[in-house]
Amino acid sequence: MRSWPTDPPSPLWTALSRERFRGEALRGDLEADVVVVGGGLSGLAAAIELARRGHRTVLLEAATIGAGASGRANGQVIAALTRHGPNAIRALWPGERGERFLAMVAGAADVLFELVDRYGIDCDARRNGWLQPAHSPGRLRRVAGLAEQWAALGAPTGVLSAGEMSRRLGTFVYVGGWEHRGGGHINPFAFTQGLARAAGQEGVSVFEKSPALSLKRDRDCWLVATPAGSVRAPRVALATAAYTGDLWPEIRRTIVPVTSYQAATDPLGSLAERILPGDEAASDTRMDLRYLRKDREGRLVSGGALALQVSASHRLPRLVGQRLHEMFPDLPPDPMRSFWGGRIAMTVDRLPRLFRRSDGLSAWIGCNGRGLALGCAMGPVMADAVEGVADDRLALRPTDPHAVPIHPVAIRTARFILPWYRFKDRREV
Ligand SMILES: Cc1cc2nc3c(=O)[nH]c(=O)nc-3n(C[C@H](O)[C@H](O)[C@H](O)COP(=O)(O)OP(=O)(O)OC[C@H]3O[C@@H](n4cnc5c(N)ncnc54)[C@H](O)[C@@H]3O)c2cc1C
């Protein structure tokens, strides 16, 4: 089953990117220590780490580098989970298991920005913080608790009053919120291109237009076949996220791929100075999330999801434009210009998964919409998993791949939960 993206990634981020990686397609047969499948930031972060630890590493990307979610994201660098705060993780995974995982999440944005610095990646990285404005007093109480819990782990967080949040955003529609000063934003396509360049520098053989078509056991190795070649290696790591196909069929059934759309305004000139004047990234507390950031030329970049996908390229920019106009009345009523979309791997409990088999196959999946920092932090964890580090010493404990209940129905109907989310958001306000 063909599962990888066929359309180019975001028109905005590709046009703004000064990093541009070009890889050959694999022709012929190779041998390696590890094959990484998937040329998004997760696969690249894992491949870089493996190469730095001395493994001969081949990375196969089906389309082009960053063609998946990594080149299509909004670009917010967030070192916190979608749903769970530290206390919830500790309740779920008491002791060492929870603490190791929390330490990884708390340090995830550091890992991303360290990669930017180490390889001089030209991706308009801004580490001015991440804001989560609260849309209701109940949500404010909850996120104030989260800010405290992450602060106890050493994260630079703080609670913001309604007045302070208004000043930071340039709108009065929120009742306060919290900030994580370790977050920020990047051009995610440029970042991923830069990672591919860095992987090459570290000795990884990076191939584009080289889909892994099959995985077969060949004596004590895996044989990974592509249209014009193959790689033989004892270990394989999958980082195919929401574009996962049937290479390891059980993995595909552990997630629901959800389409998320993005839209951007034209450059806003002096108006851009009044919106997010400190150039942070922001995502609010709604279940049908509202979020925004600026690019380096003063465009607003935002996005959302739709229950019905028909005419998405017209309906989504209009919806996002209306929402932004409500927040910033000086914007024109229909301000969005460029449009694109991508797929996010969602798990039922909104937690990521690591899978590992005794025959050398491993995978991580389930970014739940916050995978830029997490995917980078999972690079060393994937390298540990490939190297055989014991389960209880991995930052994310491997589990068995349990399928999402009624998976074929869930993947067709997941988006119809959106009207319910919107109803709940409105009721809270
Ligand atoms: C619209 C959108 C907005 C988002 N915004 C944010 C945000 O602001 N902040 C944030 O933290 N996260 C965000 N995310 C999530 C984030 O983009 C992802 O979590 C992250 O990019 C996942 O990276 P990845 O490398 O795991 O997967 P991907 O980037 O999806 O890469 C998977 C790759 O695997 C390749 N592949 C699939 N099958 C094969 C095969 N058989 N052989 C070879 N290659 C294969 C695909 O072609 C693809 O390139 C967003 C996602 C979307 C879609």
Coordinates of C-alpha atoms and ligand atoms in Angstrom, one line a residue:
M1 CA 0.0 0.0 0.0
R2 CA 1.4 3.4 -1.0
S3 CA 1.3 5.6 2.1
W4 CA 3.8 8.4 1.6
P5 CA 2.9 11.9 0.4
T6 CA 2.6 12.6 -3.3
D7 CA 2.0 16.4 -3.2
P8 CA 4.8 18.8 -2.4
P9 CA 5.0 20.1 1.2
S10 CA 4.1 23.6 2.2
P11 CA 4.4 26.4 -0.5
L12 CA 5.3 28.9 2.2
W13 CA 8.1 27.1 4.0
T14 CA 9.7 25.8 0.9
A15 CA 9.7 29.3 -0.7
L16 CA 11.2 30.8 2.4
S17 CA 13.8 28.0 2.9
R18 CA 17.5 28.8 2.2
E19 CA 18.4 25.2 3.2
R20 CA 17.9 22.8 0.2
F21 CA 18.9 19.2 0.3
R22 CA 19.0 17.0 -2.8
G23 CA 19.5 13.2 -2.4
E24 CA 19.9 10.6 -5.1
A25 CA 17.6 7.7 -5.4
L26 CA 19.1 4.4 -4.2
R27 CA 20.3 2.3 -7.1
G28 CA 22.0 -1.1 -6.4
D29 CA 22.5 -3.1 -3.3
L30 CA 24.0 -1.8 -0.1
E31 CA 25.0 -3.2 3.3
A32 CA 24.6 -1.2 6.5
D33 CA 24.4 -1.6 10.3
V34 CA 21.0 0.2 10.4
V35 CA 18.4 1.3 7.9
V36 CA 16.2 4.2 9.0
V37 CA 13.0 4.5 7.0
G38 CA 11.4 8.0 6.8
G39 CA 13.1 11.3 6.0
G40 CA 11.2 13.6 8.3
L41 CA 12.9 15.1 11.3
S42 CA 12.4 12.0 13.5
G43 CA 14.2 9.7 11.1
L44 CA 16.9 12.2 10.5
A45 CA 17.5 12.9 14.2
A46 CA 17.7 9.2 14.8
A47 CA 20.1 8.7 11.8
I48 CA 22.4 11.5 13.0
E49 CA 22.6 10.0 16.4
L50 CA 23.2 6.5 15.1
A51 CA 26.0 7.7 12.8
R52 CA 27.6 9.7 15.6
R53 CA 27.7 6.5 17.7
G54 CA 29.6 4.8 14.9
H55 CA 26.9 2.8 13.0
R56 CA 26.9 2.7 9.2
T57 CA 23.5 4.2 8.6
V58 CA 21.3 4.4 5.5
L59 CA 18.2 6.6 5.5
L60 CA 15.4 5.9 2.9
E61 CA 12.9 8.6 2.1
A62 CA 10.0 7.6 -0.2
A63 CA 9.4 11.1 -1.5
T64 CA 11.7 14.0 -0.7
I65 CA 13.2 15.1 2.6
G66 CA 10.5 16.9 4.6
A67 CA 7.7 15.9 2.3
G68 CA 5.7 14.5 5.3
A69 CA 4.5 16.4 8.4
S70 CA 8.0 17.8 9.0
G71 CA 7.8 20.1 6.0
R72 CA 4.2 21.1 6.6
A73 CA 4.0 21.9 10.3
N74 CA 3.1 25.3 11.8
G75 CA 6.7 25.3 13.2
Q76 CA 5.9 25.8 16.9
V77 CA 8.6 24.3 19.2
I78 CA 6.8 23.0 22.2
A79 CA 8.4 21.1 25.1
A80 CA 5.1 19.9 26.6
L81 CA 2.7 17.2 25.8
T82 CA -0.7 17.6 24.1
R83 CA -2.8 16.4 27.0
H84 CA -0.8 15.1 30.0
G85 CA 1.1 17.2 32.5
P86 CA 3.8 15.8 34.8
N87 CA 1.4 14.8 37.5
A88 CA -0.8 12.8 35.0
I89 CA 2.3 11.1 33.7
R90 CA 3.5 10.1 37.2
A91 CA 0.0 8.7 38.0
L92 CA 0.2 6.6 34.8
W93 CA 3.8 5.6 35.0
P94 CA 5.0 5.9 38.6
G95 CA 8.7 5.8 39.5
E96 CA 11.6 5.8 37.1
R97 CA 9.5 5.1 34.0
G98 CA 7.6 8.4 34.3
E99 CA 10.6 10.4 35.5
R100 CA 12.7 9.3 32.5
F101 CA 10.0 10.2 30.1
L102 CA 9.3 13.6 31.7
A103 CA 13.0 14.4 31.6
M104 CA 13.0 13.7 27.9
V105 CA 10.0 15.8 27.2
A106 CA 11.2 18.7 29.4
G107 CA 14.5 18.7 27.5
A108 CA 13.0 18.3 24.0
A109 CA 13.2 21.9 22.8
D110 CA 16.8 22.0 24.0
V111 CA 17.6 19.1 21.8
L112 CA 16.0 20.8 18.7
F113 CA 17.8 24.1 19.2
E114 CA 21.1 22.3 19.9
L115 CA 20.8 20.6 16.5
V116 CA 20.2 24.0 14.9
D117 CA 23.3 25.4 16.6
R118 CA 25.6 22.4 16.1
Y119 CA 24.9 22.2 12.4
G120 CA 24.3 25.9 11.8
I121 CA 20.8 25.1 10.3
D122 CA 19.4 28.2 8.6
C123 CA 15.7 27.8 9.5
D124 CA 14.7 31.2 11.0
A125 CA 14.9 29.7 14.5
R126 CA 13.4 32.0 17.2
R127 CA 13.6 30.9 20.8
N128 CA 11.4 33.6 22.2
G129 CA 9.0 31.3 24.0
W130 CA 5.7 29.5 23.6
L131 CA 2.4 30.8 24.9
Q132 CA -0.7 28.9 25.8
P133 CA -3.5 31.4 26.2
A134 CA -6.6 30.1 28.1
H135 CA -10.0 30.5 26.6
S136 CA -11.9 30.0 29.8
P137 CA -11.3 30.4 33.6
G138 CA -11.5 26.6 34.1
R139 CA -8.7 26.2 31.5
L140 CA -6.7 28.9 33.1
R141 CA -6.7 27.0 36.4
R142 CA -5.6 23.9 34.6
V143 CA -2.7 25.4 32.7
A144 CA -1.5 27.4 35.7
G145 CA -1.2 24.0 37.4
L146 CA 0.8 22.7 34.4
A147 CA 3.1 25.7 34.4
E148 CA 3.9 24.9 38.1
Q149 CA 4.4 21.2 37.4
W150 CA 6.8 21.8 34.5
A151 CA 8.6 24.5 36.5
A152 CA 9.3 21.9 39.2
L153 CA 11.1 19.9 36.6
G154 CA 13.3 22.9 35.8
A155 CA 11.4 24.2 32.8
P156 CA 11.4 28.0 32.4
T157 CA 7.6 28.5 32.7
G158 CA 5.3 31.2 34.2
V159 CA 1.7 32.0 34.6
L160 CA 0.5 35.1 32.7
S161 CA -2.4 37.4 33.8
A162 CA -5.1 38.4 31.3
G163 CA -3.4 41.8 30.9
E164 CA 0.0 40.3 30.3
M165 CA -1.3 37.7 27.8
S166 CA -3.1 40.5 25.9
R167 CA 0.1 42.5 25.7
R168 CA 2.0 39.4 24.4
L169 CA -0.6 38.5 21.8
G170 CA -2.0 41.8 20.8
T171 CA -5.6 40.7 21.5
F172 CA -7.9 40.8 24.5
V173 CA -9.9 37.6 23.9
Y174 CA -8.1 35.4 26.5
V175 CA -8.3 35.3 30.3
G176 CA -4.6 34.6 30.9
G177 CA -2.5 31.6 30.4
W178 CA 1.1 30.3 30.7
E179 CA 4.4 30.6 28.9
H180 CA 7.3 28.2 28.3
R181 CA 10.3 30.4 27.6
G182 CA 12.2 27.3 26.3
G183 CA 9.9 27.1 23.2
G184 CA 9.8 29.1 20.1
H185 CA 9.4 28.6 16.3
I186 CA 11.2 27.5 13.2
N187 CA 10.7 27.1 9.5
P188 CA 10.1 23.3 9.8
F189 CA 10.9 22.6 6.2
A190 CA 14.2 24.4 6.3
F191 CA 15.0 22.7 9.6
T192 CA 14.4 19.3 8.1
Q193 CA 16.5 20.1 5.0
G194 CA 19.3 21.2 7.3
L195 CA 19.1 18.0 9.3
A196 CA 19.5 16.0 6.0
R197 CA 22.6 18.0 5.2
A198 CA 23.9 17.4 8.8
A199 CA 23.1 13.6 8.4
G200 CA 25.2 13.6 5.3
Q201 CA 28.0 15.4 7.2
E202 CA 27.9 12.7 9.9
G203 CA 28.2 9.9 7.3
V204 CA 24.6 8.9 6.8
S205 CA 23.7 7.8 3.3
V206 CA 20.5 9.7 2.7
F207 CA 18.4 8.6 -0.3
E208 CA 15.3 10.4 -1.6
K209 CA 12.6 8.9 -3.9
S210 CA 13.5 5.5 -2.4
P211 CA 10.5 4.0 -0.7
A212 CA 11.0 1.0 1.4
L213 CA 8.7 -1.4 -0.4
S214 CA 9.2 -4.5 1.7
L215 CA 11.0 -5.8 4.7
K216 CA 12.1 -9.4 4.5
R217 CA 14.3 -11.5 6.8
D218 CA 17.4 -12.7 5.0
R219 CA 19.3 -15.0 7.4
D220 CA 20.1 -12.9 10.5
C221 CA 19.5 -9.6 8.6
W222 CA 16.7 -7.5 7.2
L223 CA 16.5 -6.9 3.4
V224 CA 14.8 -3.6 2.7
A225 CA 13.8 -3.4 -0.9
T226 CA 13.3 -0.1 -2.9
P227 CA 12.2 0.2 -6.5
A228 CA 15.8 0.2 -7.8
G229 CA 17.9 -1.3 -5.0
S230 CA 18.1 -2.8 -1.6
V231 CA 19.8 -2.4 1.8
R232 CA 20.8 -5.4 4.0
A233 CA 21.2 -4.6 7.6
P234 CA 20.7 -6.3 11.0
R235 CA 18.5 -3.5 12.3
V236 CA 15.8 -1.3 10.9
A237 CA 14.2 1.8 12.5
L238 CA 10.8 3.1 11.2
A239 CA 10.1 6.8 11.5
T240 CA 7.2 7.0 9.1
A241 CA 4.7 8.7 11.4
A242 CA 1.2 9.4 10.0
Y243 CA 2.5 8.2 6.6
T244 CA 3.1 4.6 7.9
G245 CA 2.1 1.9 5.5
D246 CA 2.2 -1.9 5.8
L247 CA 6.0 -2.5 6.3
W248 CA 5.1 -3.5 9.9
P249 CA 1.3 -3.6 9.6
E250 CA 0.5 -3.7 13.4
I251 CA 2.2 -0.2 13.7
R252 CA -0.2 1.4 11.3
R253 CA -3.1 0.3 13.3
T254 CA -1.9 1.9 16.5
I255 CA -2.6 5.4 15.2
V256 CA -5.3 7.4 13.5
P257 CA -3.8 9.8 10.8
V258 CA -5.6 13.1 11.0
T259 CA -5.4 15.8 8.3
S260 CA -4.5 19.3 9.6
Y261 CA -4.5 22.4 7.4
Q262 CA -2.4 25.5 7.4
A263 CA -2.9 28.9 6.0
A264 CA -0.8 32.1 5.9
T265 CA -1.5 35.8 5.3
D266 CA 0.5 38.1 3.1
P267 CA 3.3 40.0 5.0
L268 CA 1.4 42.4 7.3
G269 CA 3.8 45.3 7.4
S270 CA 3.5 47.5 10.5
L271 CA 0.4 45.6 11.7
A272 CA 2.7 42.6 12.3
E273 CA 4.5 44.6 15.0
R274 CA 1.3 44.8 17.1
I275 CA 0.5 41.0 16.8
L276 CA 2.8 38.8 18.9
P277 CA 5.3 41.8 19.3
G278 CA 7.7 39.5 21.2
D279 CA 7.6 37.0 18.3
E280 CA 6.6 34.0 20.4
A281 CA 4.5 31.0 19.1
A282 CA 1.0 30.6 20.6
S283 CA -1.5 27.7 20.8
D284 CA -4.6 28.1 22.9
T285 CA -6.4 25.7 25.2
R286 CA -9.4 24.9 22.9
M287 CA -10.0 21.3 21.9
D288 CA -10.4 22.6 18.3
L289 CA -7.1 24.4 18.7
R290 CA -6.4 28.0 17.6
Y291 CA -2.8 28.8 17.1
L292 CA -0.5 31.3 15.3
R293 CA 3.0 32.5 14.8
K294 CA 4.7 34.9 12.5
D295 CA 7.2 34.1 9.8
R296 CA 10.4 36.1 9.2
E297 CA 8.6 38.4 6.7
G298 CA 5.7 39.3 9.0
R299 CA 3.0 36.9 7.7
L300 CA 0.7 35.2 10.3
V301 CA 0.7 31.4 9.9
S302 CA -2.2 29.6 11.5
G303 CA -4.4 26.5 10.8
G304 CA -7.0 24.1 11.8
A305 CA -8.9 21.0 11.0
L306 CA -12.2 20.4 9.1
A307 CA -14.9 17.7 9.7
L308 CA -15.7 17.7 6.0
Q309 CA -12.8 17.9 3.7
V310 CA -14.6 19.1 0.5
S311 CA -13.4 22.4 -0.8
A312 CA -10.9 22.5 2.1
S313 CA -8.6 24.9 0.1
H314 CA -11.4 27.5 0.2
R315 CA -13.2 26.7 3.5
L316 CA -10.2 26.4 5.8
P317 CA -8.5 29.7 4.9
R318 CA -11.9 31.4 5.3
L319 CA -12.5 29.8 8.7
V320 CA -9.0 30.6 10.0
G321 CA -9.2 34.1 8.5
Q322 CA -12.5 34.7 10.4
R323 CA -11.0 33.5 13.7
L324 CA -7.9 35.7 13.3
H325 CA -10.1 38.7 12.4
E326 CA -12.1 38.2 15.6
M327 CA -8.8 38.3 17.5
F328 CA -7.3 41.1 15.6
P329 CA -10.0 43.4 14.1
D330 CA -7.4 45.4 12.2
L331 CA -6.8 42.4 9.9
P332 CA -9.0 42.3 6.8
P333 CA -11.9 39.8 7.1
D334 CA -10.5 37.3 4.6
P335 CA -6.7 37.6 5.1
M336 CA -5.4 34.2 4.3
R337 CA -3.5 33.5 1.1
S338 CA -1.3 30.4 0.9
F339 CA -2.8 27.0 2.0
W340 CA -1.5 23.5 2.6
G341 CA -2.1 20.5 4.7
G342 CA -0.5 17.4 6.2
R343 CA -1.1 14.4 8.3
I344 CA -0.7 13.9 12.1
A345 CA -0.4 10.6 13.8
M346 CA -2.8 10.5 16.8
T347 CA -3.0 7.9 19.5
V348 CA -6.1 7.2 21.5
D349 CA -4.5 8.4 24.8
R350 CA -2.5 11.2 23.1
L351 CA 0.8 9.6 24.2
P352 CA 3.7 8.5 21.9
R353 CA 4.6 4.9 21.4
L354 CA 7.9 3.1 21.0
F355 CA 7.9 -0.4 19.6
R356 CA 10.8 -2.9 19.5
R357 CA 11.1 -6.5 18.4
S358 CA 13.8 -9.0 19.3
D359 CA 14.6 -9.4 15.6
G360 CA 16.0 -5.8 15.2
L361 CA 13.0 -3.9 14.1
S362 CA 11.9 -0.7 16.0
A363 CA 9.7 2.3 15.5
W364 CA 8.3 5.3 17.3
I365 CA 4.9 6.9 16.4
G366 CA 2.2 9.2 17.8
C367 CA 3.4 12.8 17.9
N368 CA -0.2 13.9 18.5
G369 CA 0.4 17.3 16.9
R370 CA 3.5 18.2 18.9
G371 CA 6.3 16.3 17.2
L372 CA 8.9 18.9 16.3
A373 CA 10.7 19.0 19.6
L374 CA 9.6 15.5 20.6
G375 CA 10.8 14.0 17.3
C376 CA 14.2 15.4 17.8
A377 CA 14.4 14.2 21.4
M378 CA 13.3 10.7 20.2
G379 CA 16.4 10.6 18.0
P380 CA 18.7 9.4 20.8
V381 CA 15.9 7.2 22.3
M382 CA 15.6 5.4 18.9
A383 CA 19.4 5.0 18.8
D384 CA 19.2 3.5 22.3
A385 CA 16.4 1.2 21.2
V386 CA 18.4 0.1 18.1
E387 CA 21.5 -0.5 20.3
G388 CA 19.5 -2.8 22.6
V389 CA 19.4 -0.6 25.7
A390 CA 17.2 -2.4 28.3
D391 CA 13.5 -1.5 28.2
D392 CA 13.5 0.0 31.7
R393 CA 16.4 2.4 30.8
L394 CA 14.7 3.8 27.7
A395 CA 13.2 7.3 28.1
L396 CA 10.0 5.9 26.4
R397 CA 9.2 2.3 27.5
P398 CA 8.5 0.0 24.5
T399 CA 5.0 -1.5 24.5
D400 CA 3.2 -4.1 22.3
P401 CA 1.5 -2.6 19.3
H402 CA -2.2 -2.6 20.3
A403 CA -4.6 -1.6 17.5
V404 CA -6.9 1.4 17.9
P405 CA -10.4 -0.2 18.5
I406 CA -12.3 -0.6 15.3
H407 CA -9.4 0.9 13.4
P408 CA -10.9 0.9 9.9
V409 CA -14.0 2.8 11.2
A410 CA -11.9 5.1 13.4
I411 CA -9.7 6.3 10.5
R412 CA -12.8 7.2 8.5
T413 CA -14.7 8.9 11.2
A414 CA -12.2 10.5 13.6
R415 CA -12.6 14.0 12.1
F416 CA -16.4 14.0 12.8
I417 CA -15.5 14.5 16.5
L418 CA -14.6 18.1 15.6
P419 CA -18.2 19.6 16.0
W420 CA -18.3 18.0 19.4
Y421 CA -15.0 19.6 20.3
R422 CA -16.3 23.0 19.1
F423 CA -19.5 22.6 21.1
K424 CA -17.5 21.9 24.3
D425 CA -15.1 24.8 23.6
R426 CA -18.1 27.2 23.2
R427 CA -19.8 25.9 26.3
E428 CA -16.6 26.5 28.4
V429 CA -16.4 30.1 27.2
Ligands
LIG1 C1 -0.3 20.7 9.4 C2 0.6 20.3 10.6 C3 1.0 21.3 11.5 C4 1.8 20.8 12.6 N1 2.3 21.8 13.5 C5 3.1 21.4 14.5 C6 3.7 22.4 15.3 O1 3.5 23.6 15.2 N2 4.5 22.0 16.3 C7 4.8 20.6 16.5 O2 5.5 20.3 17.4 N3 4.3 19.7 15.7 C8 3.5 20.1 14.7 N4 3.0 19.1 13.8 C9 3.4 17.7 14.0 C10 4.9 17.6 13.4 O3 4.9 18.1 12.1 C11 5.2 16.1 13.3 O4 5.0 15.5 14.6 C12 6.6 15.8 12.9 O5 7.0 16.6 11.8 C13 6.7 14.3 12.6 O6 8.0 14.1 12.0 P1 8.3 12.6 11.6 O7 9.7 12.7 11.0 O8 8.0 11.7 12.7 O9 7.2 12.3 10.4 P2 7.1 12.9 8.9 O10 7.7 14.2 8.8 O11 5.7 12.8 8.6 O12 8.0 12.0 8.1 C14 7.6 10.6 7.8 C15 8.3 10.3 6.4 O13 8.2 8.9 6.2 C16 8.2 8.8 4.8 N5 7.7 7.5 4.4 C17 6.5 6.9 4.6 N6 6.5 5.6 4.2 C18 7.8 5.4 3.7 C19 8.4 4.2 3.1 N7 7.8 3.1 3.0 N8 9.7 4.3 2.7 C20 10.4 5.5 2.9 N9 9.8 6.6 3.5 C21 8.6 6.5 3.9 C22 7.2 9.9 4.3 O14 7.4 10.2 3.0 C23 7.6 11.0 5.3 O15 8.5 11.9 4.7 C24 2.2 19.5 12.7 C25 1.8 18.6 11.8 C26 1.0 19.0 10.7 C27 0.6 18.0 9.6

